[in-house]
Short mmCIF file of C-alpha atoms in Angstrom, two decimals:
data_model
loop_
_atom_site.label_atom_id
_atom_site.label_comp_id
_atom_site.label_asym_id
_atom_site.label_seq_id
_atom_site.Cartn_x
_atom_site.Cartn_y
_atom_site.Cartn_z
CA MET A 1 119.01 86.79 173.79
CA GLY A 2 118.31 89.47 171.10
CA LYS A 3 117.10 88.98 167.58
CA ARG A 4 120.37 90.20 166.23
CA GLU A 5 122.46 87.86 168.43
CA LYS A 6 120.18 84.99 167.65
CA LYS A 7 120.61 85.53 163.92
CA ALA A 8 124.30 85.87 164.14
CA LYS A 9 124.47 82.51 165.95
CA GLU A 10 122.31 80.80 163.47
CA ALA A 11 124.45 82.30 160.55
CA ALA A 12 127.78 81.20 162.25
CA PRO A 13 129.26 78.28 160.18
CA GLU A 14 129.51 74.99 161.99
CA LYS A 15 132.83 73.53 162.72
CA PRO A 16 133.89 70.94 160.22
CA LYS A 17 134.08 67.47 161.65
CA GLU A 18 137.38 65.57 161.54
CA THR A 19 137.43 63.06 158.69
CA THR A 20 138.63 59.50 159.23
CA ALA A 21 141.89 60.25 157.24
CA GLU A 22 142.70 63.24 159.59
CA PHE A 23 141.88 61.16 162.64
CA ILE A 24 144.28 58.39 161.51
CA ALA A 25 146.93 61.01 160.62
CA SER A 26 146.70 62.52 164.15
CA MET A 27 146.84 59.24 165.84
CA ALA A 28 149.83 58.19 163.70
CA SER A 29 151.74 61.47 164.71
CA VAL A 30 150.96 60.73 168.50
CA LEU A 31 152.28 57.19 168.06
CA VAL A 32 155.41 58.25 166.12
CA THR A 33 156.12 60.88 168.75
CA GLY A 34 155.64 58.30 171.52
CA LEU A 35 157.84 55.80 169.82
CA PHE A 36 160.57 58.53 169.36
CA ILE A 37 160.47 59.41 173.09
CA ILE A 38 160.56 55.71 174.26
CA THR A 39 163.35 54.92 171.70
CA PHE A 40 165.69 57.94 172.04
CA ILE A 41 164.74 59.85 175.25
CA VAL A 42 163.30 57.66 177.88
CA GLN A 43 162.92 53.95 178.44
CA ALA A 44 160.98 51.97 181.13
CA PHE A 45 163.11 49.45 183.07
CA GLU A 46 162.14 46.95 185.81
CA ILE A 47 164.58 45.95 188.56
CA PRO A 48 164.67 42.15 188.70
CA SER A 49 167.25 41.46 191.45
CA SER A 50 168.36 42.46 194.90
CA SER A 51 171.81 43.69 193.75
CA MET A 52 170.98 47.38 194.17
CA GLU A 53 169.25 47.26 197.49
CA ASP A 54 168.26 49.53 199.29
CA THR A 55 168.67 52.12 196.55
CA LEU A 56 166.50 50.11 194.14
CA LEU A 57 164.21 47.20 195.11
CA ILE A 58 163.01 44.19 193.24
CA GLY A 59 159.83 45.33 191.42
CA ASP A 60 160.75 49.01 191.11
CA HIS A 61 159.89 50.24 187.68
CA VAL A 62 162.03 53.26 186.66
CA PHE A 63 162.29 55.61 183.60
CA VAL A 64 165.83 55.73 182.15
CA ASP A 65 167.11 58.88 180.65
CA ARG A 66 168.75 57.79 177.32
CA VAL A 67 169.98 61.21 176.46
CA ARG A 68 172.43 62.28 179.07
CA PHE A 69 175.05 59.61 178.39
CA ALA A 70 174.48 59.35 174.68
CA PRO A 71 177.09 60.34 172.22
CA PRO A 72 176.67 64.08 171.52
CA THR A 73 175.53 65.11 168.08
CA LYS A 74 176.47 68.38 166.50
CA TRP A 75 172.91 69.40 165.25
CA VAL A 76 171.22 69.20 168.54
CA GLY A 77 174.14 68.96 170.91
CA PRO A 78 173.71 72.49 172.41
CA LEU A 79 169.95 71.84 173.14
CA LEU A 80 170.32 68.43 175.08
CA PRO A 81 171.59 68.01 178.46
CA TYR A 82 174.56 65.57 177.60
CA GLY A 83 176.99 64.70 180.48
CA GLU A 84 180.10 62.68 181.28
CA ILE A 85 179.74 59.61 183.40
CA LYS A 86 180.88 60.34 186.84
CA ARG A 87 181.87 58.15 189.90
CA ASN A 88 178.65 57.11 191.91
CA ASP A 89 176.37 57.48 188.82
CA ILE A 90 173.89 54.63 188.53
CA VAL A 91 173.75 53.48 184.98
CA VAL A 92 171.75 50.93 182.93
CA PHE A 93 173.76 49.04 180.44
CA VAL A 94 173.83 46.04 177.97
CA SER A 95 175.22 42.99 179.91
CA VAL A 96 178.91 42.22 179.10
CA ASP A 97 178.39 38.36 179.37
CA THR A 98 174.62 38.01 178.57
CA PRO A 99 173.95 39.95 175.33
CA GLY A 100 170.47 41.59 175.11
CA MET A 101 170.11 41.72 178.98
CA TYR A 102 169.84 45.13 180.58
CA ILE A 103 171.68 45.55 184.04
CA VAL A 104 171.84 48.49 186.51
CA LYS A 105 174.78 49.11 188.73
CA ARG A 106 176.57 51.98 190.22
CA ILE A 107 179.83 53.32 188.65
CA VAL A 108 182.60 53.10 191.23
CA GLY A 109 185.58 53.31 188.87
CA LEU A 110 186.49 55.53 185.92
CA PRO A 111 189.10 54.97 183.30
CA GLY A 112 192.46 55.08 185.07
CA ASP A 113 191.13 54.46 188.52
CA HIS A 114 192.97 51.77 190.72
CA LEU A 115 190.58 49.70 192.78
CA HIS A 116 190.57 46.97 195.33
CA VAL A 117 188.39 45.39 197.95
CA ASP A 118 189.65 44.69 201.40
CA HIS A 119 187.52 42.96 204.14
CA GLY A 120 184.54 43.93 201.99
CA ASP A 121 185.47 47.62 201.93
CA LEU A 122 186.22 49.41 198.58
CA TYR A 123 189.37 51.23 198.12
CA ARG A 124 189.86 53.77 195.11
CA ASN A 125 193.28 55.15 194.26
CA GLY A 126 194.53 54.20 197.71
CA GLU A 127 191.79 55.74 199.71
CA LYS A 128 189.01 53.78 201.58
CA LEU A 129 185.63 54.90 200.43
CA THR A 130 182.82 55.76 202.78
CA GLU A 131 179.81 54.64 200.82
CA SER A 132 176.51 55.52 202.58
CA TYR A 133 174.47 53.64 200.01
CA VAL A 134 176.17 50.20 200.54
CA VAL A 135 174.49 47.46 202.36
CA HIS A 136 175.56 43.94 203.25
CA LYS A 137 172.51 41.67 203.39
CA GLN A 138 170.94 38.60 201.76
CA LEU A 139 167.46 39.11 202.99
CA GLY A 140 166.21 35.51 203.15
CA LEU A 141 167.49 34.50 199.78
CA PRO A 142 167.07 30.71 199.11
CA GLU A 143 169.89 28.71 200.64
CA ASN A 144 173.03 28.55 198.42
CA GLU A 145 171.55 30.79 195.86
CA PHE A 146 174.47 33.16 196.25
CA SER A 147 176.82 30.86 198.00
CA HIS A 148 179.44 30.95 195.31
CA TYR A 149 179.76 34.83 195.82
CA SER A 150 180.19 34.52 199.53
CA ASN A 151 183.99 34.00 199.63
CA ASP A 152 187.33 35.60 199.82
CA PHE A 153 187.36 36.49 196.15
CA ARG A 154 184.31 38.74 196.62
CA ASP A 155 185.77 40.38 199.87
CA TYR A 156 189.44 40.57 198.75
CA PHE A 157 189.21 41.49 195.06
CA PRO A 158 191.45 41.25 193.12
CA LYS A 159 193.96 39.97 195.66
CA VAL A 160 192.37 36.48 195.95
CA PRO A 161 192.02 34.74 192.52
CA PRO A 162 188.49 33.21 191.54
CA PRO A 163 188.11 29.72 192.76
CA PRO A 164 187.78 26.85 190.32
CA GLY A 165 184.24 26.48 188.80
CA MET A 166 183.05 29.90 189.53
CA ASP A 167 180.41 31.04 187.02
CA MET A 168 182.48 33.72 185.22
CA PRO A 169 183.18 34.50 181.62
CA GLN A 170 186.18 32.80 180.40
CA GLU A 171 187.53 35.94 178.76
CA TRP A 172 187.52 37.80 182.20
CA ILE A 173 189.30 34.95 183.95
CA LEU A 174 192.04 35.04 181.21
CA THR A 175 192.48 38.80 180.97
CA MET A 176 191.85 39.96 184.64
CA GLY A 177 195.52 39.58 185.46
CA SER A 178 196.72 41.97 182.80
CA HIS A 179 194.79 44.73 184.61
CA ILE A 180 196.18 44.21 188.12
CA GLN A 181 198.96 46.53 189.16
CA GLY A 182 200.20 46.49 192.75
CA GLY A 183 197.21 44.75 194.08
CA ASP A 184 194.70 47.02 192.33
CA ILE A 185 192.54 46.52 189.30
CA VAL A 186 193.08 49.30 187.00
CA VAL A 187 190.26 50.45 184.79
CA PRO A 188 191.15 50.75 181.04
CA PRO A 189 190.27 53.52 178.62
CA ASP A 190 186.58 53.84 177.47
CA SER A 191 185.47 51.47 180.40
CA TYR A 192 184.03 51.56 183.70
CA PHE A 193 183.94 49.49 186.88
CA GLY A 194 180.42 48.90 188.23
CA MET A 195 179.20 47.46 191.60
CA GLY A 196 175.87 46.90 193.18
CA ASP A 197 174.97 48.59 196.36
CA ASN A 198 174.13 45.30 197.97
CA ARG A 199 177.66 44.19 197.74
CA ASP A 200 177.12 40.68 199.24
CA VAL A 201 174.75 39.50 196.54
CA SER A 202 175.89 41.76 193.58
CA LYS A 203 177.10 39.92 190.49
CA ASP A 204 179.12 42.93 189.18
CA SER A 205 182.33 43.95 187.57
CA ARG A 206 184.32 41.69 189.94
CA TYR A 207 182.67 38.62 188.18
CA TRP A 208 182.47 39.76 184.46
CA GLY A 209 184.81 42.60 183.99
CA PHE A 210 184.59 46.17 182.95
CA ILE A 211 181.62 47.96 181.44
CA PRO A 212 182.51 49.27 177.96
CA ARG A 213 181.31 52.86 177.31
CA ALA A 214 179.41 51.68 174.16
CA ASN A 215 177.20 49.39 176.31
CA ILE A 216 175.91 52.13 178.69
CA ILE A 217 172.34 53.37 177.46
CA GLY A 218 171.40 55.66 180.27
CA ARG A 219 170.70 56.44 183.92
CA PRO A 220 167.61 55.80 186.00
CA MET A 221 165.74 59.02 186.72
CA PHE A 222 162.84 58.06 189.00
CA ILE A 223 160.51 55.34 190.06
CA TYR A 224 157.18 55.62 188.40
CA TRP A 225 155.77 52.32 190.05
CA SER A 226 156.91 49.82 192.52
CA PHE A 227 155.36 46.44 193.26
CA ASP A 228 156.17 43.95 195.83
CA THR A 229 157.73 41.30 193.64
CA PRO A 230 159.00 37.74 194.58
CA ARG A 231 162.77 37.50 194.47
CA ASP A 232 162.74 34.67 191.99
CA GLN A 233 160.15 36.12 189.62
CA TYR A 234 162.77 37.01 187.00
CA GLN A 235 163.69 33.35 186.75
CA LYS A 236 160.14 32.44 185.91
CA ASN A 237 160.02 32.65 182.12
CA THR A 238 157.12 30.45 181.04
CA ILE A 239 153.89 31.84 179.65
CA GLY A 240 151.99 30.21 182.47
CA ASP A 241 154.06 31.86 185.09
CA ARG A 242 153.86 35.28 183.42
CA VAL A 243 150.09 35.13 183.07
CA LYS A 244 149.80 34.09 186.74
CA PHE A 245 151.94 37.05 187.91
CA VAL A 246 150.03 39.48 185.71
CA LEU A 247 146.76 38.32 187.32
CA HIS A 248 148.45 38.54 190.80
CA VAL A 249 149.28 42.16 190.02
CA ILE A 250 145.81 43.01 188.85
CA THR A 251 144.11 41.60 192.00
CA HIS A 252 146.68 42.94 194.36
CA PHE A 253 147.53 46.24 192.67
CA LEU A 254 146.26 48.47 195.45
CA THR A 255 147.55 46.43 198.39
CA GLU A 256 150.94 45.43 197.11
CA THR A 257 152.03 48.44 195.11
CA ARG A 258 154.65 50.41 197.18
CA TRP A 259 152.96 53.79 197.11
CA ASN A 260 155.72 55.45 199.20
CA ARG A 261 158.15 54.83 196.43
CA THR A 262 156.12 56.37 193.61
CA LEU A 263 157.98 59.13 191.87
CA LYS A 264 161.01 58.72 194.10
CA MET A 265 164.28 60.03 192.50
CA VAL A 266 167.04 57.59 191.90
CA ARG A 267 170.34 58.74 193.48
#
């Protein structure tokens, strides 16, 4: 290094160090940006039950796009990929009969659609649907866990009325008949009919009614992590059970993570 270059280097001013206040401000901006994204753009969601198998498995963790089905706004509308809800879209929505609970189902009926189930097959507007994603299995569920779903009401909806004592919202039991025309259930305006892909164990619109448009918060985009989770894990709500499962995840992360499902798109 020459004398001139050495002197120039020595004369160069040192880069000022970041102050504590600047560090806190930068961290705050990162947190605000992260909270904005989590609140308004994407949301993490865990699949708790087998009603959407084999499309979504218990223990799949997905990112939900909260923008696509959001009400359009004039000031950013042209910049965001808003879209209408279509048949076969998978959506996440707030439960109709359990406030605060998030549920995921596939939309099979739009406003005005006529639907009925016969021998377990779904008919829409008089046409029998070929649904490649549908399965009929219970996969070793505990005995009688879904026994009240395994009946003619499930497989011949809405022709067969719900049996006495079935676990259904009273409002749906009372109003279901007003939506039946010619043996079909007719989807009302601003509402949708959702069903699970695993039809034999899916507690869906047959059991609690239509999905209001206002309840839909988004659609699953892709699986970011999937862990082999017990079928009854969502029912274990005590602190002890949760801590036990967290420890189980930590110790079995590598062996029980379903690596082949990582980054899998949800369709």
